[in-house]
């Protein structure tokens, strides 16, 4: 059985949806913190069990009978994140899984300026030490993260953010399709994949141009200092730790940590990855 964690989240749910077009539902199980939210999957024949990385004993039940486990990285940082991922890897091994897939990041590195990247690197080290077959999906930076930074710039006509560098913003749907295909084929490559990215890297000046073009309204890119941006975020109620994390994203992008583009994602999904422009267009349409 293929077990997917985080299946009530955006990426995990999309992986399950894609997986169900490749394999029968009875071969798919989800390990979720809140099974009630996965009722629709249960109705379609997917095994839904409660599992929380913070409760390793419970994972024995939700991973029972696993042949492969996709561990969707938790939305946490630091030792807490790595500890939970380690617990999930151990539980997958104990359940008899022959392969763990893990949603890492193209920028995974112990020396990154963006806090989640050393966590991904540490989790990859834990996978390497686990003795289980493992595939680390080095996912490109989510295009949705750029949409969040864009915020209400379309309404205000101003995209004020620190100096950045180009990022190969990548669609959730494409990353989900890649993970689903690897799981369905049961042929995950060993170790970290190539960066799974869209085909172009864009900075926020270029994103402002695309948004202007799509909306017909001028959007000006304004560069503010890291300190000004941080103060603005905290002024809007963001916890300091989260503000620092976001500043780290800009600092890392200035260093070119997320600028690589690679054909691997397109090869895995058998079509060109979704351009950022299309992700933005869809978001603008949904927002009305
Ligand atoms: N590549 C990138 O650029 C990028 C950007 C941002 C984040 N990420 C990483 O990618 C992950 C998936 O992205 P997403 O868009 O699907 O995020 P999401 O919608 O926030 O989903 C995160 C999932 O992690 C689950 N989770 C959190 N803590 C857990 C725990 N203790 N035990 C088990 N599951 C736990 C959540 O469970 P519940 O549904 O129960 O809350 C949720 O399903 C994120 O969690 C983050 O680690 C990557």
mmCIF file with all atom_site columns, N, CA and C and ligand atoms in Angstrom, residues 6-12 33-34 51-54 72-75 84 103 105 139-142 145 172, ligand 1:
data_model
loop_
_atom_site.group_PDB
_atom_site.id
_atom_site.type_symbol
_atom_site.label_atom_id
_atom_site.label_alt_id
_atom_site.label_comp_id
_atom_site.label_asym_id
_atom_site.label_entity_id
_atom_site.label_seq_id
_atom_site.pdbx_PDB_ins_code
_atom_site.Cartn_x
_atom_site.Cartn_y
_atom_site.Cartn_z
_atom_site.occupancy
_atom_site.B_iso_or_equiv
_atom_site.pdbx_formal_charge
_atom_site.auth_seq_id
_atom_site.auth_comp_id
_atom_site.auth_asym_id
_atom_site.auth_atom_id
_atom_site.pdbx_PDB_model_num
ATOM   1   N N   . UNK A 1 6   ? 0.075  14.189 5.152  1.00 0.00 ? 6   UNK A N   1
ATOM   2   C CA  . UNK A 1 6   ? -0.279 15.577 4.797  1.00 0.00 ? 6   UNK A CA  1
ATOM   3   C C   . UNK A 1 6   ? -1.384 15.662 3.751  1.00 0.00 ? 6   UNK A C   1
ATOM   4   N N   . UNK A 1 7   ? -2.227 14.629 3.702  1.00 0.00 ? 7   UNK A N   1
ATOM   5   C CA  . UNK A 1 7   ? -3.209 14.555 2.613  1.00 0.00 ? 7   UNK A CA  1
ATOM   6   C C   . UNK A 1 7   ? -4.401 15.491 2.814  1.00 0.00 ? 7   UNK A C   1
ATOM   7   N N   . UNK A 1 8   ? -4.425 16.216 3.937  1.00 0.00 ? 8   UNK A N   1
ATOM   8   C CA  . UNK A 1 8   ? -5.438 17.285 4.063  1.00 0.00 ? 8   UNK A CA  1
ATOM   9   C C   . UNK A 1 8   ? -4.830 18.631 3.686  1.00 0.00 ? 8   UNK A C   1
ATOM   10  N N   . UNK A 1 9   ? -3.557 18.636 3.342  1.00 0.00 ? 9   UNK A N   1
ATOM   11  C CA  . UNK A 1 9   ? -2.903 19.868 2.907  1.00 0.00 ? 9   UNK A CA  1
ATOM   12  C C   . UNK A 1 9   ? -2.942 19.984 1.390  1.00 0.00 ? 9   UNK A C   1
ATOM   13  N N   . UNK A 1 10  ? -2.447 21.091 0.904  1.00 0.00 ? 10  UNK A N   1
ATOM   14  C CA  . UNK A 1 10  ? -2.544 21.368 -0.547 1.00 0.00 ? 10  UNK A CA  1
ATOM   15  C C   . UNK A 1 10  ? -1.801 20.356 -1.399 1.00 0.00 ? 10  UNK A C   1
ATOM   16  N N   . UNK A 1 11  ? -0.516 20.130 -1.073 1.00 0.00 ? 11  UNK A N   1
ATOM   17  C CA  . UNK A 1 11  ? 0.292  19.253 -1.928 1.00 0.00 ? 11  UNK A CA  1
ATOM   18  C C   . UNK A 1 11  ? -0.122 17.794 -1.761 1.00 0.00 ? 11  UNK A C   1
ATOM   19  N N   . UNK A 1 12  ? -0.238 17.366 -0.494 1.00 0.00 ? 12  UNK A N   1
ATOM   20  C CA  . UNK A 1 12  ? -0.569 15.965 -0.225 1.00 0.00 ? 12  UNK A CA  1
ATOM   21  C C   . UNK A 1 12  ? -1.891 15.563 -0.863 1.00 0.00 ? 12  UNK A C   1
ATOM   22  N N   . UNK A 1 33  ? -3.764 14.152 10.224 1.00 0.00 ? 33  UNK A N   1
ATOM   23  C CA  . UNK A 1 33  ? -3.997 14.499 11.625 1.00 0.00 ? 33  UNK A CA  1
ATOM   24  C C   . UNK A 1 33  ? -5.487 14.501 11.944 1.00 0.00 ? 33  UNK A C   1
ATOM   25  N N   . UNK A 1 34  ? -6.305 14.868 10.951 1.00 0.00 ? 34  UNK A N   1
ATOM   26  C CA  . UNK A 1 34  ? -7.738 14.928 11.193 1.00 0.00 ? 34  UNK A CA  1
ATOM   27  C C   . UNK A 1 34  ? -8.496 14.108 10.135 1.00 0.00 ? 34  UNK A C   1
ATOM   28  N N   . UNK A 1 51  ? -2.822 10.027 11.896 1.00 0.00 ? 51  UNK A N   1
ATOM   29  C CA  . UNK A 1 51  ? -1.381 9.950  12.159 1.00 0.00 ? 51  UNK A CA  1
ATOM   30  C C   . UNK A 1 51  ? -0.808 11.339 12.308 1.00 0.00 ? 51  UNK A C   1
ATOM   31  N N   . UNK A 1 52  ? 0.030  11.501 13.329 1.00 0.00 ? 52  UNK A N   1
ATOM   32  C CA  . UNK A 1 52  ? 0.655  12.808 13.591 1.00 0.00 ? 52  UNK A CA  1
ATOM   33  C C   . UNK A 1 52  ? 2.141  12.532 13.829 1.00 0.00 ? 52  UNK A C   1
ATOM   34  N N   . UNK A 1 53  ? 3.019  13.230 13.102 1.00 0.00 ? 53  UNK A N   1
ATOM   35  C CA  . UNK A 1 53  ? 4.465  12.988 13.272 1.00 0.00 ? 53  UNK A CA  1
ATOM   36  C C   . UNK A 1 53  ? 4.897  13.205 14.735 1.00 0.00 ? 53  UNK A C   1
ATOM   37  N N   . UNK A 1 54  ? 4.115  14.032 15.451 1.00 0.00 ? 54  UNK A N   1
ATOM   38  C CA  . UNK A 1 54  ? 4.474  14.320 16.851 1.00 0.00 ? 54  UNK A CA  1
ATOM   39  C C   . UNK A 1 54  ? 4.060  13.176 17.783 1.00 0.00 ? 54  UNK A C   1
ATOM   40  N N   . UNK A 1 72  ? 5.165  14.111 3.447  1.00 0.00 ? 72  UNK A N   1
ATOM   41  C CA  . UNK A 1 72  ? 5.065  15.530 3.084  1.00 0.00 ? 72  UNK A CA  1
ATOM   42  C C   . UNK A 1 72  ? 5.621  16.317 4.271  1.00 0.00 ? 72  UNK A C   1
ATOM   43  N N   . UNK A 1 73  ? 6.631  17.118 4.006  1.00 0.00 ? 73  UNK A N   1
ATOM   44  C CA  . UNK A 1 73  ? 7.298  17.854 5.092  1.00 0.00 ? 73  UNK A CA  1
ATOM   45  C C   . UNK A 1 73  ? 6.265  18.670 5.866  1.00 0.00 ? 73  UNK A C   1
ATOM   46  N N   . UNK A 1 74  ? 6.441  18.708 7.194  1.00 0.00 ? 74  UNK A N   1
ATOM   47  C CA  . UNK A 1 74  ? 5.498  19.432 8.051  1.00 0.00 ? 74  UNK A CA  1
ATOM   48  C C   . UNK A 1 74  ? 5.733  20.932 7.910  1.00 0.00 ? 74  UNK A C   1
ATOM   49  N N   . UNK A 1 75  ? 4.693  21.696 8.197  1.00 0.00 ? 75  UNK A N   1
ATOM   50  C CA  . UNK A 1 75  ? 4.842  23.152 8.135  1.00 0.00 ? 75  UNK A CA  1
ATOM   51  C C   . UNK A 1 75  ? 5.402  23.668 9.458  1.00 0.00 ? 75  UNK A C   1
ATOM   52  N N   . UNK A 1 84  ? 10.319 15.561 13.808 1.00 0.00 ? 84  UNK A N   1
ATOM   53  C CA  . UNK A 1 84  ? 9.074  14.921 13.324 1.00 0.00 ? 84  UNK A CA  1
ATOM   54  C C   . UNK A 1 84  ? 9.348  14.118 12.049 1.00 0.00 ? 84  UNK A C   1
ATOM   55  N N   . UNK A 1 103 ? 9.224  15.231 0.584  1.00 0.00 ? 103 UNK A N   1
ATOM   56  C CA  . UNK A 1 103 ? 9.126  16.490 -0.164 1.00 0.00 ? 103 UNK A CA  1
ATOM   57  C C   . UNK A 1 103 ? 10.169 17.480 0.360  1.00 0.00 ? 103 UNK A C   1
ATOM   58  N N   . UNK A 1 105 ? 13.317 20.353 -0.935 1.00 0.00 ? 105 UNK A N   1
ATOM   59  C CA  . UNK A 1 105 ? 13.277 21.641 -1.649 1.00 0.00 ? 105 UNK A CA  1
ATOM   60  C C   . UNK A 1 105 ? 14.524 21.762 -2.510 1.00 0.00 ? 105 UNK A C   1
ATOM   61  N N   . UNK A 1 139 ? 11.740 19.707 -4.587 1.00 0.00 ? 139 UNK A N   1
ATOM   62  C CA  . UNK A 1 139 ? 10.695 20.534 -5.196 1.00 0.00 ? 139 UNK A CA  1
ATOM   63  C C   . UNK A 1 139 ? 11.126 21.977 -5.405 1.00 0.00 ? 139 UNK A C   1
ATOM   64  N N   . UNK A 1 140 ? 10.706 22.544 -6.529 1.00 0.00 ? 140 UNK A N   1
ATOM   65  C CA  . UNK A 1 140 ? 10.940 23.960 -6.780 1.00 0.00 ? 140 UNK A CA  1
ATOM   66  C C   . UNK A 1 140 ? 10.134 24.807 -5.813 1.00 0.00 ? 140 UNK A C   1
ATOM   67  N N   . UNK A 1 141 ? 10.491 26.076 -5.748 1.00 0.00 ? 141 UNK A N   1
ATOM   68  C CA  . UNK A 1 141 ? 9.794  26.999 -4.839 1.00 0.00 ? 141 UNK A CA  1
ATOM   69  C C   . UNK A 1 141 ? 8.360  27.142 -5.313 1.00 0.00 ? 141 UNK A C   1
ATOM   70  N N   . UNK A 1 142 ? 7.409  26.987 -4.372 1.00 0.00 ? 142 UNK A N   1
ATOM   71  C CA  . UNK A 1 142 ? 5.989  27.054 -4.752 1.00 0.00 ? 142 UNK A CA  1
ATOM   72  C C   . UNK A 1 142 ? 5.649  28.412 -5.374 1.00 0.00 ? 142 UNK A C   1
ATOM   73  N N   . UNK A 1 145 ? 3.907  30.773 -3.135 1.00 0.00 ? 145 UNK A N   1
ATOM   74  C CA  . UNK A 1 145 ? 4.655  31.656 -2.221 1.00 0.00 ? 145 UNK A CA  1
ATOM   75  C C   . UNK A 1 145 ? 4.842  33.032 -2.862 1.00 0.00 ? 145 UNK A C   1
ATOM   76  N N   . UNK A 1 172 ? 2.116  23.764 -7.690 1.00 0.00 ? 172 UNK A N   1
ATOM   77  C CA  . UNK A 1 172 ? 1.782  22.593 -6.865 1.00 0.00 ? 172 UNK A CA  1
ATOM   78  C C   . UNK A 1 172 ? 1.328  21.415 -7.746 1.00 0.00 ? 172 UNK A C   1
HETATM 79  N N1  . LIG B 2 .   ? 8.643  24.024 -2.019 1.00 0.00 ? 1   LIG B N1  1
HETATM 80  C C1  . LIG B 2 .   ? 8.264  25.146 -1.430 1.00 0.00 ? 1   LIG B C1  1
HETATM 81  O O1  . LIG B 2 .   ? 8.475  26.234 -1.950 1.00 0.00 ? 1   LIG B O1  1
HETATM 82  C C2  . LIG B 2 .   ? 7.535  25.141 -0.136 1.00 0.00 ? 1   LIG B C2  1
HETATM 83  C C3  . LIG B 2 .   ? 6.921  26.319 0.323  1.00 0.00 ? 1   LIG B C3  1
HETATM 84  C C4  . LIG B 2 .   ? 6.208  26.266 1.511  1.00 0.00 ? 1   LIG B C4  1
HETATM 85  C C5  . LIG B 2 .   ? 6.129  25.077 2.241  1.00 0.00 ? 1   LIG B C5  1
HETATM 86  N N2  . LIG B 2 .   ? 6.753  23.959 1.760  1.00 0.00 ? 1   LIG B N2  1
HETATM 87  C C6  . LIG B 2 .   ? 6.706  22.659 2.456  1.00 0.00 ? 1   LIG B C6  1
HETATM 88  O O2  . LIG B 2 .   ? 5.822  21.803 1.732  1.00 0.00 ? 1   LIG B O2  1
HETATM 89  C C7  . LIG B 2 .   ? 4.887  21.218 2.638  1.00 0.00 ? 1   LIG B C7  1
HETATM 90  C C8  . LIG B 2 .   ? 3.597  20.897 1.916  1.00 0.00 ? 1   LIG B C8  1
HETATM 91  O O3  . LIG B 2 .   ? 3.098  22.065 1.311  1.00 0.00 ? 1   LIG B O3  1
HETATM 92  P P1  . LIG B 2 .   ? 1.544  22.366 1.269  1.00 0.00 ? 1   LIG B P1  1
HETATM 93  O O4  . LIG B 2 .   ? 1.361  23.490 0.324  1.00 0.00 ? 1   LIG B O4  1
HETATM 94  O O5  . LIG B 2 .   ? 0.773  21.128 1.091  1.00 0.00 ? 1   LIG B O5  1
HETATM 95  O O6  . LIG B 2 .   ? 1.309  22.928 2.750  1.00 0.00 ? 1   LIG B O6  1
HETATM 96  P P2  . LIG B 2 .   ? -0.010 22.786 3.653  1.00 0.00 ? 1   LIG B P2  1
HETATM 97  O O7  . LIG B 2 .   ? -1.229 22.868 2.797  1.00 0.00 ? 1   LIG B O7  1
HETATM 98  O O8  . LIG B 2 .   ? 0.154  23.762 4.772  1.00 0.00 ? 1   LIG B O8  1
HETATM 99  O O9  . LIG B 2 .   ? 0.104  21.308 4.218  1.00 0.00 ? 1   LIG B O9  1
HETATM 100 C C9  . LIG B 2 .   ? 1.014  20.955 5.201  1.00 0.00 ? 1   LIG B C9  1
HETATM 101 C C10 . LIG B 2 .   ? 0.635  19.570 5.656  1.00 0.00 ? 1   LIG B C10 1
HETATM 102 O O10 . LIG B 2 .   ? 1.556  19.143 6.661  1.00 0.00 ? 1   LIG B O10 1
HETATM 103 C C11 . LIG B 2 .   ? 0.774  18.464 7.632  1.00 0.00 ? 1   LIG B C11 1
HETATM 104 N N3  . LIG B 2 .   ? 1.422  18.426 8.926  1.00 0.00 ? 1   LIG B N3  1
HETATM 105 C C12 . LIG B 2 .   ? 1.806  19.479 9.678  1.00 0.00 ? 1   LIG B C12 1
HETATM 106 N N4  . LIG B 2 .   ? 2.274  19.044 10.856 1.00 0.00 ? 1   LIG B N4  1
HETATM 107 C C13 . LIG B 2 .   ? 2.146  17.703 10.862 1.00 0.00 ? 1   LIG B C13 1
HETATM 108 C C14 . LIG B 2 .   ? 2.417  16.691 11.807 1.00 0.00 ? 1   LIG B C14 1
HETATM 109 N N5  . LIG B 2 .   ? 2.887  16.994 13.029 1.00 0.00 ? 1   LIG B N5  1
HETATM 110 N N6  . LIG B 2 .   ? 2.168  15.413 11.470 1.00 0.00 ? 1   LIG B N6  1
HETATM 111 C C15 . LIG B 2 .   ? 1.669  15.097 10.260 1.00 0.00 ? 1   LIG B C15 1
HETATM 112 N N7  . LIG B 2 .   ? 1.379  16.011 9.315  1.00 0.00 ? 1   LIG B N7  1
HETATM 113 C C16 . LIG B 2 .   ? 1.614  17.297 9.625  1.00 0.00 ? 1   LIG B C16 1
HETATM 114 C C17 . LIG B 2 .   ? -0.503 19.250 7.707  1.00 0.00 ? 1   LIG B C17 1
HETATM 115 O O11 . LIG B 2 .   ? -1.516 18.493 8.326  1.00 0.00 ? 1   LIG B O11 1
HETATM 116 P P3  . LIG B 2 .   ? -2.966 19.133 8.650  1.00 0.00 ? 1   LIG B P3  1
HETATM 117 O O12 . LIG B 2 .   ? -3.687 19.094 7.314  1.00 0.00 ? 1   LIG B O12 1
HETATM 118 O O13 . LIG B 2 .   ? -3.515 18.239 9.654  1.00 0.00 ? 1   LIG B O13 1
HETATM 119 O O14 . LIG B 2 .   ? -2.722 20.539 9.127  1.00 0.00 ? 1   LIG B O14 1
HETATM 120 C C18 . LIG B 2 .   ? -0.776 19.539 6.255  1.00 0.00 ? 1   LIG B C18 1
HETATM 121 O O15 . LIG B 2 .   ? -1.519 18.518 5.649  1.00 0.00 ? 1   LIG B O15 1
HETATM 122 C C19 . LIG B 2 .   ? 4.773  22.258 3.754  1.00 0.00 ? 1   LIG B C19 1
HETATM 123 O O16 . LIG B 2 .   ? 4.281  21.658 4.948  1.00 0.00 ? 1   LIG B O16 1
HETATM 124 C C20 . LIG B 2 .   ? 6.197  22.743 3.876  1.00 0.00 ? 1   LIG B C20 1
HETATM 125 O O17 . LIG B 2 .   ? 6.974  21.876 4.669  1.00 0.00 ? 1   LIG B O17 1
HETATM 126 C C21 . LIG B 2 .   ? 7.441  23.961 0.583  1.00 0.00 ? 1   LIG B C21 1
#
